[in-house]
Amino acid sequence: MQTYMKKTKLFAVTFVVLCAVIANAQEASKLNLMPVPASVKLQPERLAVDGNFRVATRGHSDARLEAGIFRFIKRLEGRTVLTLAPGLGPDDQTTPLIIHCDGPGNNIPSVSENESYRIDITQRQAMLTAPTVVGALRGLETLLQLLDADRNGYFFPGVQIDDQPRFPWRGLLIDCARHFETVEVLKRNLDGMAAVKLNVFHWHLTEDQGFRVESKKFPKLHQLGSDGNYYTQEQIKEIIAYARDRGIRVMPEFDIPGHSTSWLVGHPELGSAPGPYTIERRPGIFEPALDPTREDVYKFLDAFLGEMAALFPDEYMHIGGDENEGKQWDRNPAIQEYMKKKGIKDNHALQAYFNTRLLKILQKHGKKMIGWDEILQPELPKDVVIHSWRGTAALADAARKGYDGILSNGYYIDLIQPASQHYVPDPVPADSTLTPEEAKHVLGGEATMWAEWVTPETIDSRIWPRTAAIAERLWSPRSVTDIPDMYRRLAVISVQLEELGLTHKKNQEMMLRRLVRNDDVGPLRTLISVIEPVKEYRRYDMRPQTMLSPLTGVIDATPPESDTARKFSWMVREFLNDAPRYELYRPELSAMLADWQTSAASLGPMIDRSPALKEIKPLAQNLSQLGATGEEAISYLKLGMPPPRDWRDVSLARIDAAAKPYGALEFVVIGAVKQLVNAAADIGRK
Amino acid sequence: MQTYMKKTKLFAVTFVVLCAVIANAQEASKLNLMPVPASVKLQPERLAVDGNFRVATRGHSDARLEAGIFRFIKRLEGRTVLTLAPGLGPDDQTTPLIIHCDGPGNNIPSVSENESYRIDITQRQAMLTAPTVVGALRGLETLLQLLDADRNGYFFPGVQIDDQPRFPWRGLLIDCARHFETVEVLKRNLDGMAAVKLNVFHWHLTEDQGFRVESKKFPKLHQLGSDGNYYTQEQIKEIIAYARDRGIRVMPEFDIPGHSTSWLVGHPELGSAPGPYTIERRPGIFEPALDPTREDVYKFLDAFLGEMAALFPDEYMHIGGDENEGKQWDRNPAIQEYMKKKGIKDNHALQAYFNTRLLKILQKHGKKMIGWDEILQPELPKDVVIHSWRGTAALADAARKGYDGILSNGYYIDLIQPASQHYVPDPVPADSTLTPEEAKHVLGGEATMWAEWVTPETIDSRIWPRTAAIAERLWSPRSVTDIPDMYRRLAVISVQLEELGLTHKKNQEMMLRRLVRNDDVGPLRTLISVIEPVKEYRRYDMRPQTMLSPLTGVIDATPPESDTARKFSWMVREFLNDAPRYELYRPELSAMLADWQTSAASLGPMIDRSPALKEIKPLAQNLSQLGATGEEAISYLKLGMPPPRDWRDVSLARIDAAAKPYGALEFVVIGAVKQLVNAAADIGRK
């Protein structure tokens, strides 16, 4: 399930998140590891990292491990500005890091890969041991996160880490169909995945809005269904090799029978209506669907999926199977007649029939089938994997029936929700009633980057750093649930992710410069720091665009989550808790509120010079109002002077008015400013 | 000539620049065009750009033109956040922009291409006419620079522009050998070149430090000479096609007989000493050179250059020919004997002999030869082109002898000099004594991005925006010499260049975050805003690194030219000219000087946390000193109070001490702060 999650489900998820009794924060570690390892013991010593730092291997080594070590060294050099000796060092006590790897592991990355590793760091030497190369690669990422520094230099802290993932399937889906993402984008995101120990790149390759893979057997698919934006088979091999080098599986998705308009542009004969078809340019659910009653459709799928099965070595193939409403089927007399003849009672049963046929095709080509919740029908064989957008209950239900499954409900990063919200959902929550045997069917989960509103310029900022929180949920022990500590570490990891070429931070200022047409982005940056894009799927309703529109507006430059707003809200709480003194964070809050007002004043002329900013003009005015109101409240509190009788109502009305979104952007400091107002209005009334 | 320009020459260039009598600023246009067109007439009307904007073609059209229009539309949409109709509009009065192109121009971009175009914009319609597709592409870039906006929306101002280049050869050399640059880097820089109307990508592909092109005939060249970092022939074709699409020639350089160590790693038999050879890791001039006395060397070159001649369609091939000191030749008895036998009197004559042989090989493969100054020998045929690092005098000398030539002296952007300095040198200066016929031999010039100290992460910031000033020198009329106006336009163009993916601005903050290990880069940014990397080739002496070292230090994050320092110096002048009132820009100057001091204070703990910053500790201290000294001076001036008797000497000594570079970085506000001090010390003494 993709674009249009049902509203009720959404509400339920939100509710669960809000109500979740957040586990007591475990004693925050001094380390910045993300995901948190299964076991960490600190030792009071450290291994210096200086110009003599080298790496040696022991036991198994191969090209993949050596390439991983090379990347490790380059990143270490990049951070420390040290020039290290090229090549590997000798396996003796003089080499600061020894990697002891038992064997290569699976030739093709697999859900059965042993990804465990152990790190022992003393002041003399660091030892990384792992049963497989992939385990060693995971350990190298941990080492890079361990790197620390003080005035004595760079060092690895003394630790003993024993680590392995909680779930074997930890994925990121990237929809490359609604918007095409270049090979470059995919590579840097694979690097980001490896950095937070994700191991499945779920490549969503076909959609109503685009067919993105070269087919040599059916070239009209990509020639007519892609606007020229598709991956050649050479590029696909390149991505698969790049992912394998990082211990990441590449699982393709060919979404059928619905979501298939782009297939039908070149092959209308596969459709359930005569066509002609054109590539869809809007978001949403569309009617076109393959005709499940015709043998030539299965013959086509056999040939096409056979070609794809040879191209993609992963043991799983995702067939989508979601959001087909069957309207074309209802209107096609031949299909209706077929159903009558075969005793297929409704469209669900017809899709189940389609899936059964499809399953045989995949099995013939040596692939395991995986699809969205909808494919779960009574007659479905047990070796099919359920990908659940519906939630842990549906997943548990499938597990009880004996189906393997993975969770994406709660991990829909395109909904533009905060990391804290994605951090809570657990594929096997603490209150799960699954038996240990049943729970084994829950393989893990996937973050889903649906791509209606992302381009190569913006996609990184929609994926990172929030996906690191999901990666932690899927790797770390269930007990790791401390949200403030998650945010503390997320900020560190976010900066580290940039060294991989990810643009989640650096593209924002560029986009702001383009909008204001010069370098003077300060006032716009201030506004953007306290707003967020509207959540869930409200953007399109409030600010309709097509798949061909430029995604270069203020909303596109605004991160999904405001760190500044979170900090502001936290300071407001501390300030109010400091009653009746009201000193704590008062200067910082006053400075911010003043900055809102001066920035709003500067924004006026900037908006006049840049019509693309016109949509945020009301936000600029409201920023000023919020700043002024907050400042008044702080003054009353500081002076201990009750405000005039109607001040509360007037102020709250003003704040409520400011809560209204414009340009599909909304303030996320509304609650905190209200707290200030209510506290001030309560002076002398308690 | 590349890395080691002779000091005397350097001094001469610097001197010329400093002494140049800068032409009186012509009336600064309201437009932001760069390069300035040959002729611009403003008309008091405007053409609105709104959601109805479309483009139609008239006369000739082809895939290259249509791709250019598509890119134009996408950039227009990106800036305006408008969704425009896809595809071309009808050729009638309803379509806002008509492109009338007479013909395709040369199939392969050529020095003889007609790049002229005309733009007529009225309030009803814009008309772009050009004899060739390349001319139309140049015009589209001008249109994008014309785009303006106010509160009524986006618009093209009413203009009539007649434009053509002053020189037909306007190049950018990128050295991809000392550091390898990815295809991605080259593509975005080709886009940048097109944006400022440069038309030759001089691809420096081989060096002592790397052999970067796949040879199918001699695979050991790239396999052993590149560390795996080379361009496949497929990638080279991709780059050539990408450049052609933008009307840019791709001229390869294979630098021989010197600068050739990387060739000899796989083919030691070509060398003048037995070898073995290894890839060079340091900058500098090295001894290895091809043996010009052996027939098998020419046989090899015939085969290799023949392969390359077929790969690169450009009519010119650059053979380098520079900086061969002939030390290997001196020590090789067989070579000495050969010289004696043939009556070759010295190494210069031997290289001339080599070049004569080489010329025949190139002619056989249909290529014109071009090489650095050194190749100019008495017997050199007249159809060889001289590439001058020596200067306009050498170029004029060659022109008088009948040789075509291009200038790079003055355009060495790796010397880290300000745009103003590169802006002055003119291939045919106003005081040139060449006859018009002779002057025609001067084809143009090339900026040279030698790559000892650039990586994909930093190269854009070393090329842009300064290269736009050189592009203007080579395209615009000689009379366009107003430096303040150049800087005004450069700032606008610099932001526009970012939309092409260039990272010259956005990578800096990322690098600062990596250095300080978090988001709090403000104090470091303040320091960096008033320092510059040391000029010319002093970096290596002061801060030695190898070609394998990380280029991630403070120097690498510091732009070649400080806009802030230029602005500061300008404000100081205005402030001092405001005597005796001393009000103009006083608040701004005081704020900056205060910021220097507070930033310096914050830098202390940051440096302690990040050993990579240790090298700038003295700079932080000096920043504080400069701030305090400047602030004192301003206070005295404001109060009209003479400072204590020894204050001038103490202050100037303090400033002189601060002028010392650390980490190969130096303050560029020294002169301005001294001006403040001297003015304050003069109070009551005049």
mmCIF file of N, CA and C in Angstrom, chain A residues 267-329:
data_model
loop_
_atom_site.group_PDB
_atom_site.id
_atom_site.type_symbol
_atom_site.label_atom_id
_atom_site.label_comp_id
_atom_site.label_asym_id
_atom_site.label_seq_id
_atom_site.Cartn_x
_atom_site.Cartn_y
_atom_site.Cartn_z
ATOM 1 N N HIS A 267 2.295 -1.585 -23.986
ATOM 2 C CA HIS A 267 1.628 -2.885 -24.164
ATOM 3 C C HIS A 267 0.172 -2.817 -23.717
ATOM 4 N N PRO A 268 -0.643 -2.059 -24.454
ATOM 5 C CA PRO A 268 -2.048 -1.929 -24.056
ATOM 6 C C PRO A 268 -2.782 -3.278 -24.084
ATOM 7 N N GLU A 269 -2.233 -4.233 -24.817
ATOM 8 C CA GLU A 269 -2.911 -5.531 -24.925
ATOM 9 C C GLU A 269 -2.916 -6.295 -23.596
ATOM 10 N N LEU A 270 -2.103 -5.838 -22.649
ATOM 11 C CA LEU A 270 -2.091 -6.519 -21.348
ATOM 12 C C LEU A 270 -3.189 -5.994 -20.424
ATOM 13 N N GLY A 271 -3.788 -4.865 -20.794
ATOM 14 C CA GLY A 271 -4.713 -4.195 -19.883
ATOM 15 C C GLY A 271 -6.098 -4.805 -19.879
ATOM 16 N N SER A 272 -6.879 -4.383 -18.910
ATOM 17 C CA SER A 272 -8.249 -4.867 -18.778
ATOM 18 C C SER A 272 -9.233 -3.965 -19.513
ATOM 19 N N ALA A 273 -8.717 -2.926 -20.138
ATOM 20 C CA ALA A 273 -9.518 -2.079 -21.011
ATOM 21 C C ALA A 273 -8.662 -1.827 -22.240
ATOM 22 N N PRO A 274 -9.283 -1.483 -23.356
ATOM 23 C CA PRO A 274 -8.510 -1.441 -24.607
ATOM 24 C C PRO A 274 -7.443 -0.344 -24.686
ATOM 25 N N GLY A 275 -7.542 0.672 -23.866
ATOM 26 C CA GLY A 275 -6.553 1.741 -23.999
ATOM 27 C C GLY A 275 -6.972 2.733 -25.058
ATOM 28 N N PRO A 276 -6.121 3.576 -25.641
ATOM 29 C CA PRO A 276 -4.690 3.665 -25.319
ATOM 30 C C PRO A 276 -4.434 4.259 -23.923
ATOM 31 N N TYR A 277 -3.217 4.038 -23.467
ATOM 32 C CA TYR A 277 -2.817 4.508 -22.141
ATOM 33 C C TYR A 277 -1.707 5.559 -22.252
ATOM 34 N N THR A 278 -1.685 6.489 -21.317
ATOM 35 C CA THR A 278 -0.563 7.429 -21.235
ATOM 36 C C THR A 278 -0.026 7.409 -19.808
ATOM 37 N N ILE A 279 1.221 7.769 -19.695
ATOM 38 C CA ILE A 279 1.859 7.797 -18.377
ATOM 39 C C ILE A 279 1.083 8.743 -17.463
ATOM 40 N N GLU A 280 0.797 8.303 -16.242
ATOM 41 C CA GLU A 280 0.083 9.158 -15.299
ATOM 42 C C GLU A 280 0.993 10.256 -14.769
ATOM 43 N N ARG A 281 0.471 11.445 -14.621
ATOM 44 C CA ARG A 281 1.264 12.566 -14.115
ATOM 45 C C ARG A 281 0.832 13.019 -12.743
ATOM 46 N N ARG A 282 -0.324 12.505 -12.277
ATOM 47 C CA ARG A 282 -0.795 12.926 -10.957
ATOM 48 C C ARG A 282 -0.524 11.822 -9.931
ATOM 49 N N PRO A 283 -0.606 12.164 -8.646
ATOM 50 C CA PRO A 283 -0.543 11.124 -7.620
ATOM 51 C C PRO A 283 -1.917 10.468 -7.506
ATOM 52 N N GLY A 284 -1.991 9.363 -6.834
ATOM 53 C CA GLY A 284 -3.298 8.763 -6.591
ATOM 54 C C GLY A 284 -3.367 7.314 -7.015
ATOM 55 N N ILE A 285 -4.568 6.774 -6.959
ATOM 56 C CA ILE A 285 -4.812 5.396 -7.383
ATOM 57 C C ILE A 285 -5.518 5.452 -8.724
ATOM 58 N N PHE A 286 -5.063 4.674 -9.662
ATOM 59 C CA PHE A 286 -5.631 4.715 -11.005
ATOM 60 C C PHE A 286 -6.241 3.365 -11.353
ATOM 61 N N GLU A 287 -7.089 3.377 -12.347
ATOM 62 C CA GLU A 287 -7.859 2.186 -12.666
ATOM 63 C C GLU A 287 -7.115 1.115 -13.446
ATOM 64 N N PRO A 288 -6.194 1.489 -14.322
ATOM 65 C CA PRO A 288 -5.595 0.465 -15.172
ATOM 66 C C PRO A 288 -5.037 -0.723 -14.388
ATOM 67 N N ALA A 289 -5.307 -1.901 -14.885
ATOM 68 C CA ALA A 289 -4.828 -3.131 -14.250
ATOM 69 C C ALA A 289 -4.629 -4.184 -15.331
ATOM 70 N N LEU A 290 -3.681 -5.069 -15.090
ATOM 71 C CA LEU A 290 -3.490 -6.173 -16.029
ATOM 72 C C LEU A 290 -4.754 -7.039 -16.047
ATOM 73 N N ASP A 291 -4.961 -7.694 -17.157
ATOM 74 C CA ASP A 291 -6.114 -8.582 -17.297
ATOM 75 C C ASP A 291 -5.724 -9.970 -16.788
ATOM 76 N N PRO A 292 -6.279 -10.380 -15.658
ATOM 77 C CA PRO A 292 -5.861 -11.647 -15.044
ATOM 78 C C PRO A 292 -6.540 -12.861 -15.662
ATOM 79 N N THR A 293 -7.338 -12.626 -16.693
ATOM 80 C CA THR A 293 -8.099 -13.751 -17.254
ATOM 81 C C THR A 293 -7.511 -14.239 -18.566
ATOM 82 N N ARG A 294 -6.437 -13.566 -19.044
ATOM 83 C CA ARG A 294 -5.941 -13.933 -20.363
ATOM 84 C C ARG A 294 -4.593 -14.630 -20.280
ATOM 85 N N GLU A 295 -4.494 -15.740 -20.999
ATOM 86 C CA GLU A 295 -3.270 -16.538 -20.941
ATOM 87 C C GLU A 295 -2.061 -15.783 -21.475
ATOM 88 N N ASP A 296 -2.277 -14.904 -22.488
ATOM 89 C CA ASP A 296 -1.114 -14.207 -23.043
ATOM 90 C C ASP A 296 -0.517 -13.229 -22.030
ATOM 91 N N VAL A 297 -1.346 -12.793 -21.075
ATOM 92 C CA VAL A 297 -0.796 -11.942 -20.014
ATOM 93 C C VAL A 297 0.191 -12.745 -19.167
ATOM 94 N N TYR A 298 -0.154 -13.966 -18.828
ATOM 95 C CA TYR A 298 0.750 -14.806 -18.028
ATOM 96 C C TYR A 298 1.992 -15.195 -18.831
ATOM 97 N N LYS A 299 1.791 -15.380 -20.122
ATOM 98 C CA LYS A 299 2.931 -15.699 -20.976
ATOM 99 C C LYS A 299 3.913 -14.508 -20.986
ATOM 100 N N PHE A 300 3.341 -13.320 -21.088
ATOM 101 C CA PHE A 300 4.161 -12.105 -21.056
ATOM 102 C C PHE A 300 4.891 -12.006 -19.714
ATOM 103 N N LEU A 301 4.142 -12.205 -18.627
ATOM 104 C CA LEU A 301 4.751 -12.065 -17.294
ATOM 105 C C LEU A 301 5.841 -13.114 -17.081
ATOM 106 N N ASP A 302 5.599 -14.301 -17.594
ATOM 107 C CA ASP A 302 6.601 -15.359 -17.486
ATOM 108 C C ASP A 302 7.900 -14.917 -18.154
ATOM 109 N N ALA A 303 7.759 -14.356 -19.354
ATOM 110 C CA ALA A 303 8.955 -13.936 -20.085
ATOM 111 C C ALA A 303 9.615 -12.731 -19.422
ATOM 112 N N PHE A 304 8.799 -11.744 -19.062
ATOM 113 C CA PHE A 304 9.377 -10.521 -18.485
ATOM 114 C C PHE A 304 9.983 -10.792 -17.104
ATOM 115 N N LEU A 305 9.220 -11.456 -16.244
ATOM 116 C CA LEU A 305 9.741 -11.706 -14.890
ATOM 117 C C LEU A 305 10.910 -12.690 -14.945
ATOM 118 N N GLY A 306 10.912 -13.557 -15.950
ATOM 119 C CA GLY A 306 12.063 -14.431 -16.146
ATOM 120 C C GLY A 306 13.313 -13.611 -16.454
ATOM 121 N N GLU A 307 13.163 -12.613 -17.310
ATOM 122 C CA GLU A 307 14.284 -11.730 -17.625
ATOM 123 C C GLU A 307 14.753 -11.006 -16.358
ATOM 124 N N MET A 308 13.801 -10.523 -15.586
ATOM 125 C CA MET A 308 14.147 -9.787 -14.360
ATOM 126 C C MET A 308 14.752 -10.710 -13.300
ATOM 127 N N ALA A 309 14.253 -11.939 -13.254
ATOM 128 C CA ALA A 309 14.767 -12.901 -12.271
ATOM 129 C C ALA A 309 16.242 -13.189 -12.539
ATOM 130 N N ALA A 310 16.609 -13.167 -13.811
ATOM 131 C CA ALA A 310 18.015 -13.403 -14.149
ATOM 132 C C ALA A 310 18.864 -12.174 -13.836
ATOM 133 N N LEU A 311 18.239 -11.006 -13.927
ATOM 134 C CA LEU A 311 18.975 -9.755 -13.707
ATOM 135 C C LEU A 311 19.220 -9.495 -12.219
ATOM 136 N N PHE A 312 18.215 -9.783 -11.405
ATOM 137 C CA PHE A 312 18.300 -9.501 -9.966
ATOM 138 C C PHE A 312 18.579 -10.803 -9.208
ATOM 139 N N PRO A 313 19.743 -10.922 -8.594
ATOM 140 C CA PRO A 313 20.079 -12.194 -7.954
ATOM 141 C C PRO A 313 19.362 -12.447 -6.628
ATOM 142 N N ASP A 314 18.703 -11.454 -6.058
ATOM 143 C CA ASP A 314 18.087 -11.667 -4.751
ATOM 144 C C ASP A 314 17.053 -12.787 -4.819
ATOM 145 N N GLU A 315 16.910 -13.520 -3.691
ATOM 146 C CA GLU A 315 15.990 -14.662 -3.705
ATOM 147 C C GLU A 315 14.525 -14.242 -3.671
ATOM 148 N N TYR A 316 14.256 -12.963 -3.349
ATOM 149 C CA TYR A 316 12.874 -12.502 -3.289
ATOM 150 C C TYR A 316 12.554 -11.586 -4.463
ATOM 151 N N MET A 317 11.301 -11.644 -4.894
ATOM 152 C CA MET A 317 10.813 -10.671 -5.864
ATOM 153 C C MET A 317 9.473 -10.148 -5.353
ATOM 154 N N HIS A 318 9.378 -8.794 -5.306
ATOM 155 C CA HIS A 318 8.173 -8.168 -4.759
ATOM 156 C C HIS A 318 7.206 -7.905 -5.904
ATOM 157 N N ILE A 319 5.965 -8.336 -5.753
ATOM 158 C CA ILE A 319 5.013 -8.168 -6.854
ATOM 159 C C ILE A 319 3.931 -7.132 -6.522
ATOM 160 N N GLY A 320 4.170 -6.361 -5.461
ATOM 161 C CA GLY A 320 3.215 -5.296 -5.151
ATOM 162 C C GLY A 320 1.881 -5.898 -4.761
ATOM 163 N N GLY A 321 0.907 -5.797 -5.677
ATOM 164 C CA GLY A 321 -0.388 -6.420 -5.430
ATOM 165 C C GLY A 321 -1.351 -5.546 -4.659
ATOM 166 N N ASP A 322 -1.011 -4.274 -4.482
ATOM 167 C CA ASP A 322 -1.823 -3.408 -3.628
ATOM 168 C C ASP A 322 -2.745 -2.499 -4.427
ATOM 169 N N GLU A 323 -3.714 -1.995 -3.744
ATOM 170 C CA GLU A 323 -4.540 -0.883 -4.222
ATOM 171 C C GLU A 323 -5.088 -1.083 -5.626
ATOM 172 N N ASN A 324 -5.443 -2.281 -5.958
ATOM 173 C CA ASN A 324 -6.170 -2.475 -7.213
ATOM 174 C C ASN A 324 -7.651 -2.510 -6.888
ATOM 175 N N GLU A 325 -8.369 -1.513 -7.328
ATOM 176 C CA GLU A 325 -9.789 -1.448 -6.985
ATOM 177 C C GLU A 325 -10.660 -2.225 -7.966
ATOM 178 N N GLY A 326 -10.065 -2.689 -9.044
ATOM 179 C CA GLY A 326 -10.792 -3.582 -9.945
ATOM 180 C C GLY A 326 -11.860 -2.927 -10.791
ATOM 181 N N LYS A 327 -11.801 -1.607 -10.942
ATOM 182 C CA LYS A 327 -12.866 -0.948 -11.709
ATOM 183 C C LYS A 327 -12.827 -1.344 -13.187
ATOM 184 N N GLN A 328 -11.613 -1.501 -13.716
ATOM 185 C CA GLN A 328 -11.530 -1.954 -15.112
ATOM 186 C C GLN A 328 -12.112 -3.367 -15.240
ATOM 187 N N TRP A 329 -11.875 -4.185 -14.228
ATOM 188 C CA TRP A 329 -12.389 -5.557 -14.265
ATOM 189 C C TRP A 329 -13.916 -5.552 -14.281
#
